[in-house]
Coordinates of C-alpha atoms in Angstrom, one line a residue:
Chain A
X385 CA 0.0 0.0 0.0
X386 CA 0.9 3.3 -0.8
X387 CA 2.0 5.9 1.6
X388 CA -0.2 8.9 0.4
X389 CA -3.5 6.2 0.1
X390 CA -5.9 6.8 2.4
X391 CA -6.6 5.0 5.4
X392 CA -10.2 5.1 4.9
X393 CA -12.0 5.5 1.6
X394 CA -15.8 5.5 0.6
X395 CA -16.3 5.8 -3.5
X396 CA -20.1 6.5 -4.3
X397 CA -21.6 5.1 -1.0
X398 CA -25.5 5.0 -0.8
X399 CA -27.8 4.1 2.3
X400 CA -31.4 4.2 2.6
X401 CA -34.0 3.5 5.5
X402 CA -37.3 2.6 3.3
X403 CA -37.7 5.5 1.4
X404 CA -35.3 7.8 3.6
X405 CA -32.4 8.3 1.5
X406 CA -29.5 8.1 4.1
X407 CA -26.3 8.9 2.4
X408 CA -26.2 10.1 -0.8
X409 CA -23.6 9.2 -3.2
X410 CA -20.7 10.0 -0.4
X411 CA -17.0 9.7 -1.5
X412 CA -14.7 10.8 0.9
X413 CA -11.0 10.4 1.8
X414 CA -9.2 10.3 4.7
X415 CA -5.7 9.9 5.8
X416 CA -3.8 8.4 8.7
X417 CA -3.6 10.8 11.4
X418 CA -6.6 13.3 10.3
X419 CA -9.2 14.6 12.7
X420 CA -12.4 14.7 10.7
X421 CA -15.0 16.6 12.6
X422 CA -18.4 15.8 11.0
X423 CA -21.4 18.5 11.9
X424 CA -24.7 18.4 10.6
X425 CA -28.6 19.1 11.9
X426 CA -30.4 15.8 12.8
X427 CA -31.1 13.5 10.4
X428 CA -28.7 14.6 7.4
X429 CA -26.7 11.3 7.6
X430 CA -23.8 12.1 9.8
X431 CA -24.1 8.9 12.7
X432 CA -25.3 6.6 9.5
X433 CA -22.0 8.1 8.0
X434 CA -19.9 7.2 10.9
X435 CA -21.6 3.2 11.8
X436 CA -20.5 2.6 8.1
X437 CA -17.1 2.7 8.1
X438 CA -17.5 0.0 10.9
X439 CA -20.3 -1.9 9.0
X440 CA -22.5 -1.3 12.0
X441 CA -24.6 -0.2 9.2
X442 CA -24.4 -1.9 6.3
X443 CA -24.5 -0.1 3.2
X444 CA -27.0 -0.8 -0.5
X445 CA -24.1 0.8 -3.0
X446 CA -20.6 2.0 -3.0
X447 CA -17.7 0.6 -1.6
X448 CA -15.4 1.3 1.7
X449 CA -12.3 0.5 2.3
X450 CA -10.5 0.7 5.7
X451 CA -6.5 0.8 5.2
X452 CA -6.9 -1.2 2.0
X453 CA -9.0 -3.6 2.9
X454 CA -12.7 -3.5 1.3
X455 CA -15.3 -3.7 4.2
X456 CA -17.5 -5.6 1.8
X457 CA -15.5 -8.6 0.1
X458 CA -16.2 -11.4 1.0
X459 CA -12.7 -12.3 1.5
X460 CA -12.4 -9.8 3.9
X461 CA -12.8 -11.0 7.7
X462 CA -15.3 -8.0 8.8
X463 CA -13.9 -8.6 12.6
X464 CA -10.4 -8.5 11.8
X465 CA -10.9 -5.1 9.9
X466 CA -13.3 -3.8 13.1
X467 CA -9.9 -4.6 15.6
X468 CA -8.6 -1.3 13.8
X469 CA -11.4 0.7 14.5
X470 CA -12.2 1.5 18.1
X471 CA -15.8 3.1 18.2
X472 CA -17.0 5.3 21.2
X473 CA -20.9 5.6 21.4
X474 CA -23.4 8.0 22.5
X475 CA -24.6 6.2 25.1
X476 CA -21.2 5.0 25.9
X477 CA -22.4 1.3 25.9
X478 CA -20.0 -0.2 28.5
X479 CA -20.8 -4.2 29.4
X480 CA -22.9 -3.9 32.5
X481 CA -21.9 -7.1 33.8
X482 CA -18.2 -6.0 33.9
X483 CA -16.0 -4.0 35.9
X484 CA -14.1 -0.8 34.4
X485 CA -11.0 -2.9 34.2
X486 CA -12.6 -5.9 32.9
X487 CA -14.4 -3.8 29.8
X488 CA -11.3 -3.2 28.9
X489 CA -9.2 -6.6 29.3
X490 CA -12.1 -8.4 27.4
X491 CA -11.2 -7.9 23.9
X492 CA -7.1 -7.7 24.3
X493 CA -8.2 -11.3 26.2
X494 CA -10.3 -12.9 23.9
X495 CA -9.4 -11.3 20.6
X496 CA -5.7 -11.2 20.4
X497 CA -4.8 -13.8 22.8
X498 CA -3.4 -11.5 24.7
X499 CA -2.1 -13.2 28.9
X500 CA -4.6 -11.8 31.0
X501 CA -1.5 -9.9 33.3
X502 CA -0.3 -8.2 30.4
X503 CA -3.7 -7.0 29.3
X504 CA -4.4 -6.2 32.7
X505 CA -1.4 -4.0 33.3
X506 CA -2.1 -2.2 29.5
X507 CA -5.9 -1.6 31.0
X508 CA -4.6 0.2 34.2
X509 CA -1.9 2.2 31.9
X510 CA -5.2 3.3 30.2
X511 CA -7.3 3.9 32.7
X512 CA -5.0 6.0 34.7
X513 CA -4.6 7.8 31.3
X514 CA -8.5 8.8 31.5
X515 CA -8.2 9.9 34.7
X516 CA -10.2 6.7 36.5
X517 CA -7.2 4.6 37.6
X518 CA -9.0 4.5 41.0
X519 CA -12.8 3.1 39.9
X520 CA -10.9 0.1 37.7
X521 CA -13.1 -2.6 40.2
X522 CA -16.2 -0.1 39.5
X523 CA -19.5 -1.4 37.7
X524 CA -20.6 0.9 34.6
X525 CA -23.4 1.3 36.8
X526 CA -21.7 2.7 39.7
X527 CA -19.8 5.6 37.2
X528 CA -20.9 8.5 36.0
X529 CA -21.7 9.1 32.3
X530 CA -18.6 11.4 32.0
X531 CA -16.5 8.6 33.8
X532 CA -18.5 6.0 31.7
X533 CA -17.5 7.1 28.6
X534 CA -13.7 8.0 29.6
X535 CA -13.7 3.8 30.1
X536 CA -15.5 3.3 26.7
X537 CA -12.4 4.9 25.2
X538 CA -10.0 3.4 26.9
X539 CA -11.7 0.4 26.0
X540 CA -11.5 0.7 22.6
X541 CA -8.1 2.0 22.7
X542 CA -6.9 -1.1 24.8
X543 CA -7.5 -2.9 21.1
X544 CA -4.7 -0.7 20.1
X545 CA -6.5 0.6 16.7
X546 CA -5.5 2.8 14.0
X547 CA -8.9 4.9 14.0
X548 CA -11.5 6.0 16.3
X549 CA -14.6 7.0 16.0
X550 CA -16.8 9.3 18.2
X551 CA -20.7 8.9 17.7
X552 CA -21.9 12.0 19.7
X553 CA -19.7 11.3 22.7
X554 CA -20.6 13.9 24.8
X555 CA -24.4 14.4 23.4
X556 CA -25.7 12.0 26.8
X557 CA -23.8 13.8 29.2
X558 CA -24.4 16.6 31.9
X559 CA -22.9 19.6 30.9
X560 CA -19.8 19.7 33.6
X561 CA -18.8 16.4 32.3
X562 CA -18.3 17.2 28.8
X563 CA -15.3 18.9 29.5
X564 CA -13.3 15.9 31.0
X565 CA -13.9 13.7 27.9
X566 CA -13.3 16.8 25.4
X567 CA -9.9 16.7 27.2
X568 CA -8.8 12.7 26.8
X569 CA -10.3 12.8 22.9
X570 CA -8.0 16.3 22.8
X571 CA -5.2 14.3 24.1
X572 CA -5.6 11.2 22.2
X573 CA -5.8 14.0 18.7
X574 CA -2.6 15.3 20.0
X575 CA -0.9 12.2 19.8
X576 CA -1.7 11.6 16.5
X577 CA -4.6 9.5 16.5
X578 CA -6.7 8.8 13.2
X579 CA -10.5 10.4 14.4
X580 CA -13.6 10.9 13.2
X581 CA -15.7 12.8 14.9
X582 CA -19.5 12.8 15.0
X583 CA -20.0 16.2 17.5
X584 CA -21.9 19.6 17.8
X585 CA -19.3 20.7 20.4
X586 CA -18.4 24.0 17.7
X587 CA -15.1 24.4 20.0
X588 CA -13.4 21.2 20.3
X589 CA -14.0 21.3 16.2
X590 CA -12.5 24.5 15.9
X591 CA -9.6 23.1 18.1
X592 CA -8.7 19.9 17.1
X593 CA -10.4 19.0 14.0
X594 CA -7.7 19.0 10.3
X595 CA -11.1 19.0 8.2
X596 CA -14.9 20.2 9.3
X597 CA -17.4 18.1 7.3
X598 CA -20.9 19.8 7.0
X599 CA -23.4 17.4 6.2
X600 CA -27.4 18.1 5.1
X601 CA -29.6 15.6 3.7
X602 CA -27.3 12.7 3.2
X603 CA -24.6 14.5 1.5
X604 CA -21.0 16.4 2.4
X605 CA -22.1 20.2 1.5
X606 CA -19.1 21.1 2.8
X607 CA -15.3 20.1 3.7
X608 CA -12.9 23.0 4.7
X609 CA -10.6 23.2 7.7
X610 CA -12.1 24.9 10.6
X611 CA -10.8 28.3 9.4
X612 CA -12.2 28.3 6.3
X613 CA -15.3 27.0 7.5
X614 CA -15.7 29.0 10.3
X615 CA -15.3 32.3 7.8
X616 CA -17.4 31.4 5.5
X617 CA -20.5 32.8 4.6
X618 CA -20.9 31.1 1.4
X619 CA -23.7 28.6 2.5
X620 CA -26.8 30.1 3.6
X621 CA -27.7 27.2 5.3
X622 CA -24.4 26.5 7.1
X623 CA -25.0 29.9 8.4
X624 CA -28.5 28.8 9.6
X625 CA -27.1 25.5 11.5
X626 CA -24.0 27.7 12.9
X627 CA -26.6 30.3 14.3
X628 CA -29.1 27.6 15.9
X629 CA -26.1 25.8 17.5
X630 CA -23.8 28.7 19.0
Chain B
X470 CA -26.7 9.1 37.5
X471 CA -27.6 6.6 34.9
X472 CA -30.8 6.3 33.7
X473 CA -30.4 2.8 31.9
X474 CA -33.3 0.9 33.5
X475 CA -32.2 -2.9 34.1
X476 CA -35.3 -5.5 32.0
X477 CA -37.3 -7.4 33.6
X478 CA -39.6 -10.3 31.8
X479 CA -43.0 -10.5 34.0
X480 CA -43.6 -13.4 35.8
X481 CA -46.6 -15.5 34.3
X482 CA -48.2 -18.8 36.1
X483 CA -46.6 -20.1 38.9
X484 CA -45.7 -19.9 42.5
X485 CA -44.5 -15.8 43.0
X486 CA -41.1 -15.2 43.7
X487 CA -40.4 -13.5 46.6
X488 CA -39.0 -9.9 45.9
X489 CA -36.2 -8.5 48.1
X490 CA -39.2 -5.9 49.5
X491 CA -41.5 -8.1 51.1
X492 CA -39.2 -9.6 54.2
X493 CA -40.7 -9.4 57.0
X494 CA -43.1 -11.6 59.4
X495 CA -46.0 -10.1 57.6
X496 CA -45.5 -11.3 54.3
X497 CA -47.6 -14.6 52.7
X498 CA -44.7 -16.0 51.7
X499 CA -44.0 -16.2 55.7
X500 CA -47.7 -17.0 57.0
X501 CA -47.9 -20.0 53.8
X502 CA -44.8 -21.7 55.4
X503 CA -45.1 -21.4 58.9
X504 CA -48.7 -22.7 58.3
X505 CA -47.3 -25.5 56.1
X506 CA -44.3 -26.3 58.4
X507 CA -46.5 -26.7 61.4
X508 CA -49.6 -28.9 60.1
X509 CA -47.3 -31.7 58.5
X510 CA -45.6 -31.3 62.2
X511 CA -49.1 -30.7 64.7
X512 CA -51.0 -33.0 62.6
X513 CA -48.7 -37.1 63.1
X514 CA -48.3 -36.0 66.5
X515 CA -52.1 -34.8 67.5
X516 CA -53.3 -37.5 65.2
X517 CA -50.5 -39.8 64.4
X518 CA -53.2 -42.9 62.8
X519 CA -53.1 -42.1 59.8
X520 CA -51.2 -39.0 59.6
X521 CA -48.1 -40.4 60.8
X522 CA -48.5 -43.5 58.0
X523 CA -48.8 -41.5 55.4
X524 CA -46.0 -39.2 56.0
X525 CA -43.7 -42.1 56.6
X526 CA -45.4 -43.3 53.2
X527 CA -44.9 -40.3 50.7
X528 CA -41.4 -39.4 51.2
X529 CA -40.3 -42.1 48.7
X530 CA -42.4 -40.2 46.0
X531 CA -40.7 -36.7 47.1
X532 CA -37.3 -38.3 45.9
X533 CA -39.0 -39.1 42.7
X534 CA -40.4 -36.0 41.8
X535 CA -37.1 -34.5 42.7
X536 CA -35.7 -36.3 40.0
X537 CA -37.9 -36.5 37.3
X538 CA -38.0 -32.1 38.1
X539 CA -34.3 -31.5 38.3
X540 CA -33.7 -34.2 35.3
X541 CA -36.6 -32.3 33.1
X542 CA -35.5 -28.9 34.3
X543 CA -31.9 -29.5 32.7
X544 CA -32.9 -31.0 29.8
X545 CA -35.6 -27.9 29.3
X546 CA -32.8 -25.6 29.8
X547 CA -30.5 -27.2 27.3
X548 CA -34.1 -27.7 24.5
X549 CA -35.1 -23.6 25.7
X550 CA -31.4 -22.0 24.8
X551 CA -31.5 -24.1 21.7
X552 CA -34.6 -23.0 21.0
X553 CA -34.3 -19.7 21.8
X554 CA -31.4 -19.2 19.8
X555 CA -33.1 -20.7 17.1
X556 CA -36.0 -18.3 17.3
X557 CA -33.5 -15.4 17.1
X558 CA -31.1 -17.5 14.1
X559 CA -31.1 -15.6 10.8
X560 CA -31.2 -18.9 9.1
X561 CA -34.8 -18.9 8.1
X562 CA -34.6 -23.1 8.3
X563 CA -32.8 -22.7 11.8
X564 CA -35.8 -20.2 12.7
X565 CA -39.0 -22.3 11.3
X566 CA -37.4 -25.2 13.1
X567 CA -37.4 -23.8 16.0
X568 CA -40.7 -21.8 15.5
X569 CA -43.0 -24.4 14.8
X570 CA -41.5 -26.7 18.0
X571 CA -42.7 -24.1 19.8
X572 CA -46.3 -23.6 18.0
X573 CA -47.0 -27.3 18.3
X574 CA -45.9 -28.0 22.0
X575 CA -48.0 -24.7 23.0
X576 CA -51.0 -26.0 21.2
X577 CA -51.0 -29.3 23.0
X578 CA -52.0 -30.1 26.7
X579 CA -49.2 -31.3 28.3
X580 CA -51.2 -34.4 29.5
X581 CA -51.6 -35.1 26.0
X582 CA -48.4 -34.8 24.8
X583 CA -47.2 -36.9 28.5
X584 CA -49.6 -39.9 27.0
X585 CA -48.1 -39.3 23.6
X586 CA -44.7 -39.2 23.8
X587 CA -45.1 -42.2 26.4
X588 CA -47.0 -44.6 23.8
X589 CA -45.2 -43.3 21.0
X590 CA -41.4 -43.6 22.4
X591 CA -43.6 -47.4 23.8
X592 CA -44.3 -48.8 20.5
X593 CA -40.5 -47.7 18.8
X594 CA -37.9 -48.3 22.3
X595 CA -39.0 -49.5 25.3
X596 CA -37.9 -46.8 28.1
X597 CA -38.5 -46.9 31.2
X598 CA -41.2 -44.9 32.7
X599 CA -39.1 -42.6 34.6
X600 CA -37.4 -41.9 31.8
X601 CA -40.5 -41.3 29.2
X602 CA -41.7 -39.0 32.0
X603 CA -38.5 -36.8 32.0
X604 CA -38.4 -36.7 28.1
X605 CA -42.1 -35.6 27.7
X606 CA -41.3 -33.0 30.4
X607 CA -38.6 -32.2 29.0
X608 CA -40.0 -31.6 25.5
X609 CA -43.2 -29.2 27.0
X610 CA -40.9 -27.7 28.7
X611 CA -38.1 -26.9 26.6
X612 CA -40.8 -24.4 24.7
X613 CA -42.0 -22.3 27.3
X614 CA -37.9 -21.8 28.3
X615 CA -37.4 -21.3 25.0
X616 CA -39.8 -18.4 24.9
X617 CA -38.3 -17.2 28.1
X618 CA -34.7 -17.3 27.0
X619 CA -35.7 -15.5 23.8
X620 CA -37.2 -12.5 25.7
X621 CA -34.4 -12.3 28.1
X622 CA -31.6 -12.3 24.5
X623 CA -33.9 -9.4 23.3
X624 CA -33.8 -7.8 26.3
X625 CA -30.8 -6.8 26.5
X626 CA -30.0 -3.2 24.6
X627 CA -28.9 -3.4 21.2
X628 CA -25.7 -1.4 22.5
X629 CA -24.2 -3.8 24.4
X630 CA -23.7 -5.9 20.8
X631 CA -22.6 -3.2 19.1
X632 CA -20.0 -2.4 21.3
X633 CA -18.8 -6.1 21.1
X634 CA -18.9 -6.3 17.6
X635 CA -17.1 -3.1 17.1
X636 CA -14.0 -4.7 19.2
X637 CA -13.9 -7.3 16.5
X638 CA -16.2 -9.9 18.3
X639 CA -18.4 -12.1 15.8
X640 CA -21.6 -12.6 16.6
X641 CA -20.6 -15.9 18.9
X642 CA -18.8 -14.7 20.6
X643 CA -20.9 -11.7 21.3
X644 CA -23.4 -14.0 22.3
X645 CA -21.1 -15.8 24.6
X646 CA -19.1 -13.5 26.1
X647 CA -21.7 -10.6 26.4
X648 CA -25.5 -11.3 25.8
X649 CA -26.1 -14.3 27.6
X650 CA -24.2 -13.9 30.3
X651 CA -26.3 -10.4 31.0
X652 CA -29.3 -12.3 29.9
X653 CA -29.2 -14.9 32.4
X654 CA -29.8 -12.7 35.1
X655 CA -32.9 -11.5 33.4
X656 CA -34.3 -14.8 32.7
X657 CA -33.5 -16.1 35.9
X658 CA -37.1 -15.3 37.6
X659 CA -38.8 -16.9 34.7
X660 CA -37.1 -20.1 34.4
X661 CA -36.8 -20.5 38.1
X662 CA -40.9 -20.0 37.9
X663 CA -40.9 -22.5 35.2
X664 CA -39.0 -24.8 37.3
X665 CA -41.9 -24.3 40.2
X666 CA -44.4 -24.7 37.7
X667 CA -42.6 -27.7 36.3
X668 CA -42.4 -29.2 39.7
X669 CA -46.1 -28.9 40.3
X670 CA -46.8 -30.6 36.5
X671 CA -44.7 -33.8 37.4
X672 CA -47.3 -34.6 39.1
X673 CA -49.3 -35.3 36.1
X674 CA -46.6 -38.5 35.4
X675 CA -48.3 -40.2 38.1
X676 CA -50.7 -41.3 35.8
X677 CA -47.7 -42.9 33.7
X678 CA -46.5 -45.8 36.8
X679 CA -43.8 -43.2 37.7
X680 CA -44.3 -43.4 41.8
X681 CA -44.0 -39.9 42.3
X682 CA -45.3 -38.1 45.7
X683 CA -49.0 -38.0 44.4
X684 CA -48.8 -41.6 43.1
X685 CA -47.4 -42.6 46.0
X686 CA -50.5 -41.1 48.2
X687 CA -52.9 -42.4 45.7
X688 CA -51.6 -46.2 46.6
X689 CA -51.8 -45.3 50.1
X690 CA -55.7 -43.5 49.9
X691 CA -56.4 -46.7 47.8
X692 CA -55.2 -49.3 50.5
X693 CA -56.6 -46.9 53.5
X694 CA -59.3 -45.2 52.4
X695 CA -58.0 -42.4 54.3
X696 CA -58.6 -40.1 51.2
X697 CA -59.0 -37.1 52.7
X698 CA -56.3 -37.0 55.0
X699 CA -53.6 -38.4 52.7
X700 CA -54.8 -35.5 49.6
X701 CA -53.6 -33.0 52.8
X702 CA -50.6 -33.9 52.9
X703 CA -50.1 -34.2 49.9
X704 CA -50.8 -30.5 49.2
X705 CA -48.9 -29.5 52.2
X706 CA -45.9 -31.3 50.8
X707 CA -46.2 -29.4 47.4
X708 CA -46.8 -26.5 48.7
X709 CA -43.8 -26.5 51.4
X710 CA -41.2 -27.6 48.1
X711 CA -42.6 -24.9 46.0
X712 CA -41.9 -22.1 48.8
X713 CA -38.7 -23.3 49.7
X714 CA -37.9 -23.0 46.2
X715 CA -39.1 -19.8 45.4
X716 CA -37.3 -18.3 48.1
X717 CA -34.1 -20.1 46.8
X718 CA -34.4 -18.7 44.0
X719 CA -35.2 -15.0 45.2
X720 CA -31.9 -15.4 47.0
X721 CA -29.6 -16.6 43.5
X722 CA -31.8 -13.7 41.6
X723 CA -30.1 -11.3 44.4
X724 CA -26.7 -12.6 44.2
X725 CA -26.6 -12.6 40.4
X726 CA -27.5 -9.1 40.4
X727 CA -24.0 -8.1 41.9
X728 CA -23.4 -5.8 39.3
X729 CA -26.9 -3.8 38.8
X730 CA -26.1 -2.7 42.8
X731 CA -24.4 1.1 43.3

C-alpha cells in the first residue's frame, strides 16, 4: 500500500431506511492521522455516515475501504478489519456485567490472545490515562456518564486501533462532564490519532479538527478546515445550523 | 446518575417469587410456610393414625419427583437455549425449526403430549417410565424456556452488541461473552418459575406408573381409604417444596444481580 493512500475510503456510497435516502452518493477520503470533525442538523446522515465505516450499518451501493482492505468482500474477515477501528458511542455502551477494568481486558483477552497480566497492566496504563485509575473494580453502573465514557475509550483503545470513532460522545452527558472527555479525545488527537468525529461541540471542532465536514440531507455540503469554514459565509444554510447551535 | 433501566420479563403462572421488598413476618410467603411447616408437624403427632403412616409413606415419592423435576429442568434448559437461539437465528430453516417446536408443544395439553410421547417412544424403544416422564417433560418444557430465553436475548440493549462487535467480536462470541451472560440474570425469575411450575406438573406423570409423591398417596388413599387426609398432605408437601424453592431462587436472583447494585 501506498504511503499517500488513504486510510479510509468511501467511492459512491448509498444508504437508505425505506424511502429515507440516508447517504447520498458520499465519496470521501481520509488519511492516517486526520481529525475529521463531521457536523450536521439531525437526520442529514452524519451517525449513518460514521456506523458505516464500521459496517455497523451496512451499506446498499458504493464501496469502503479501511487501510486497503474492502469492508464488503467477501474475503475480507469484517472482525479482523473492526480490531482497527475502536468506536466510542453515545450512550457509551459499556458491558454492564463487567468491571471498568474488565471492559477493557475483554477484547485484548479474547481477541488477540493477549495473557490476561499483560492485558491487565495495559488496562490500568489506560485507565489511569482517563483519569479513573481509581474506579478500575467499579461497575458501569456505579460511574458517572462522563467517567463512563472515559472507560469506553480506553476500551476501545486497549485494542490498540488505528482509527476512532466518536458517535456524539458527549451528546448524553451533563454539561460539567463534557469537558473531562473533550480533554482525553483532545489528548488522544494530540498524539496523532486517526479520528472521526460525530460532534456539535463547535469548540473542540475548531480546536482539534484537520477537516470540518458539514453534512445536510445525506450528503457532504461542505469540507474545509475549521478556518475556512468557520469564515465562511458562502452557505446560507451553514450559516442557519451555525446560528441555531452557537 | 444513569438512567439505563435494568429489563425485567414479567412473571406468568406459577408460585410468585419472593421480591427482596416483602421480608418481614407479615408477608404470605412467611404465614404459607409457617402454616405449612406446622400442620405436616401438629397434625402425626395430635393425630398420628393415619397421619403419621402416610408421611412415613410419601417421602419415597418426594425423591421421585425430585428427580424427574431436576432431570426435566436441565434437559428444558439445554431444549429452551437451543430454542431460543433458534428463534433469534437468521437462518430462516434454523428459525421455522425452531418456531413451529414451539407452535406445536403450546397447542398441546401437556397431558396429552405426556400420553403421547409415552406410547409413542412405547411402540418404537421400550424406556422406562421414569425416563419417558422426563423426556415428555422435557419436550413441553423446553418451549416455554425457550420463549423465556428469547425475551431475556432481546432484552438486552442493542448497545451492548454493538460495542462487542465493534471490538472485532463475531456474533458468537458476542453472544457468549456478552448477551447471555447479562441475559441470564434476566431470565432467571422466569425459568426458576418455570421450574416451580414444572415441579407442580410432574405430578401429572403419576398417571404414567412413575411413583411420584401424588402416586405414592394415591396407593396409600387406595389401600386406606383415608382419602381425605392423605390428599392434605399431599398438598402440604407441594406446597412447602414450591416455597422453599421460590425463596431459593429470590436469594440466587439477588446474588446474580451483583453488578446492577451502586
Amino acid at each position: 500500500m501506498n504511503a499517500v493512500d488513504p486510510i479510509i475510503r468511501l467511492r459512491a456510497v448509498n444508504k437508505s431506511f425505506g424511502a429515507f435516502q440516508a447517504l447520498c452518493n458520499i465519496n470521501l477520503d481520509i488519511h492516517a492521522g486526520e481529525k475529521i470533525v463531521i457536523i450536521g442538523p439531525s437526520g442529514s446522515g452524519k451517525s449513518t455516515l460514521l456506523r458505516s465505516i464500521n459496517r455497523l450499518e451496512t451499506i446498499d451501493s458504493g464501496s469502503i475501504c479501511i487501510d486497503g482492505h474492502d469492508l464488503y468482500a467477501p474475503t475480507e474477515n469484517i472482525n479482523t478489519i473492526r480490531m482497527e477501528v475502536g468506536m466510542v458511542f453515545q450512550n457509551f455502551n459499556l458491558f454492564r456485567h463487567k468491571t471498568a477494568l474488565q471492559n477493557l481486558t475483554l477484547a485484548p483477552i479474547k481477541l488477540k490472545n493477549q495473557p490476561p497480566a499483560q492485558a491487565e497492566e495495559k488496562a490500568r496504563a489506560l485507565l489511569a490515562k482517563v483519569g479513573m485509575s481509581d474506579r478500575s473494580e467499579h461497575y458501569p453502573v456505579q460511574l458517572s456518564g462522563g467517567q463512563q465514557q472515559r472507560v469506553a475509550i480506553a476500551r476501545a483503545l486497549a485494542m490498540e486501533p488505528k482509527i476512532m470513532l466518536f458517535d456524539e460522545p458527549t451528546s448524553a452527558l451533563d454539561p460539567e462532564m463534557i469537558n473531562e472527555v473533550l480533554e482525553v479525545m483532545t489528548t488522544l488527537a494530540r498524539e496523532g490519532m486517526t479520528m472521526v468525529v460525530v460532534t456539535h461541540e463547535m469548540g473542540f471542532a475548531r480546536e482539534v479538527a484537520d477537516r470540518i465536514l458539514f453534512m445536510d440531507q445525506g450528503k457532504i455540503i461542505s469540507d474545509h478546515p475549521p478556518k475556512v469554514f468557520f469564515n465562511s459565509s458562502g452557505n446560507p444554510r451553514i450559516q442557519l445550523f451555525l446560528q441555531q447551535i452557537l | 446518575m444513569n438512567e439505563q433501566k435494568s429489563s425485567q420479563i414479567e412473571v406468568g403462572d406459577g408460585a410468585a417469587i419472593p421480591r427482596r421488598d416483602d421480608r418481614g413476618l407479615v408477608s404470605a410467603w412467611w404465614i404459607a410456610l409457617t402454616g405449612a411447616v406446622s400442620l405436616l408437624i401438629l397434625l402425626p403427632l395430635l393425630k398420628p393414625d393415619p397421619y403419621l403412616a402416610i408421611v412415613r409413606f410419601i417421602p419415597d415419592g418426594v425423591v421421585i419427583t425430585f428427580k424427574v423435576t431436576v432431570s426435566s429442568i436441565i434437559l428444558a434448559i439445554i431444549i429452551g437455549l437451543l430454542t431460543g437461539l433458534g428463534r433469534i437465528s437468521r437462518n430462516r430453516i434454523i428459525n421455522l425449526i425452531a418456531s413451529l417446536y414451539v407452535e406445536v408443544v403450546r397447542g398441546i395439553p401437556l397431558l396429552v403430549q405426556l400420553f403421547y410421547i409415552y406410547f409413542a417412544l412405547g411402540r418404537i424403544v421400550r424406556v422406562p417410565d421414569i425416563a419417558a416422564a422426563i423426556i415428555a417433560m422435557a419436550f413441553c418444557y423446553g418451549a416455554y424456556m425457550g420463549e423465556v430465553i428469547r425475551a431475556g436475548i432481546k432484552s438486552i440493549d442493542r448497545g451492548q452488541s454493538e460495542a462487542s462487535r465493534s471490538l472485532g467480536f463475531s456474533r458468537h462470541q458476542t453472544m457468549m461473552y456478552i448477551v447471555l451472560p447479562q441475559a441470564w440474570r434476566t431470565i432467571l425469575p422466569p425459568v426458576g418459575n418455570e421450574f416451580i411450575a414444572l415441579l407442580k406438573d410432574t405430578s401429572l406423570v403419576s398417571i404414567l406408573a412413575v411413583s411420584d409423591i401424588l402416586r405414592r398417596g394415591r396407593e396409600y388413599a387406595a389401600e386406606s381409604f383415608n382419602y381425605f387426609e392423605t390428599y392434605t398432605i399431599i398438598a402440604l408437601v407441594y406446597l412447602l417444596i414450591t416455597l422453599i424453592l421460590s425463596k431459593g431462587i429470590s436469594i440466587m436472583e439477588y446474588r446474580l444481580s451483583h453488578y446492577e447494585r451502586r
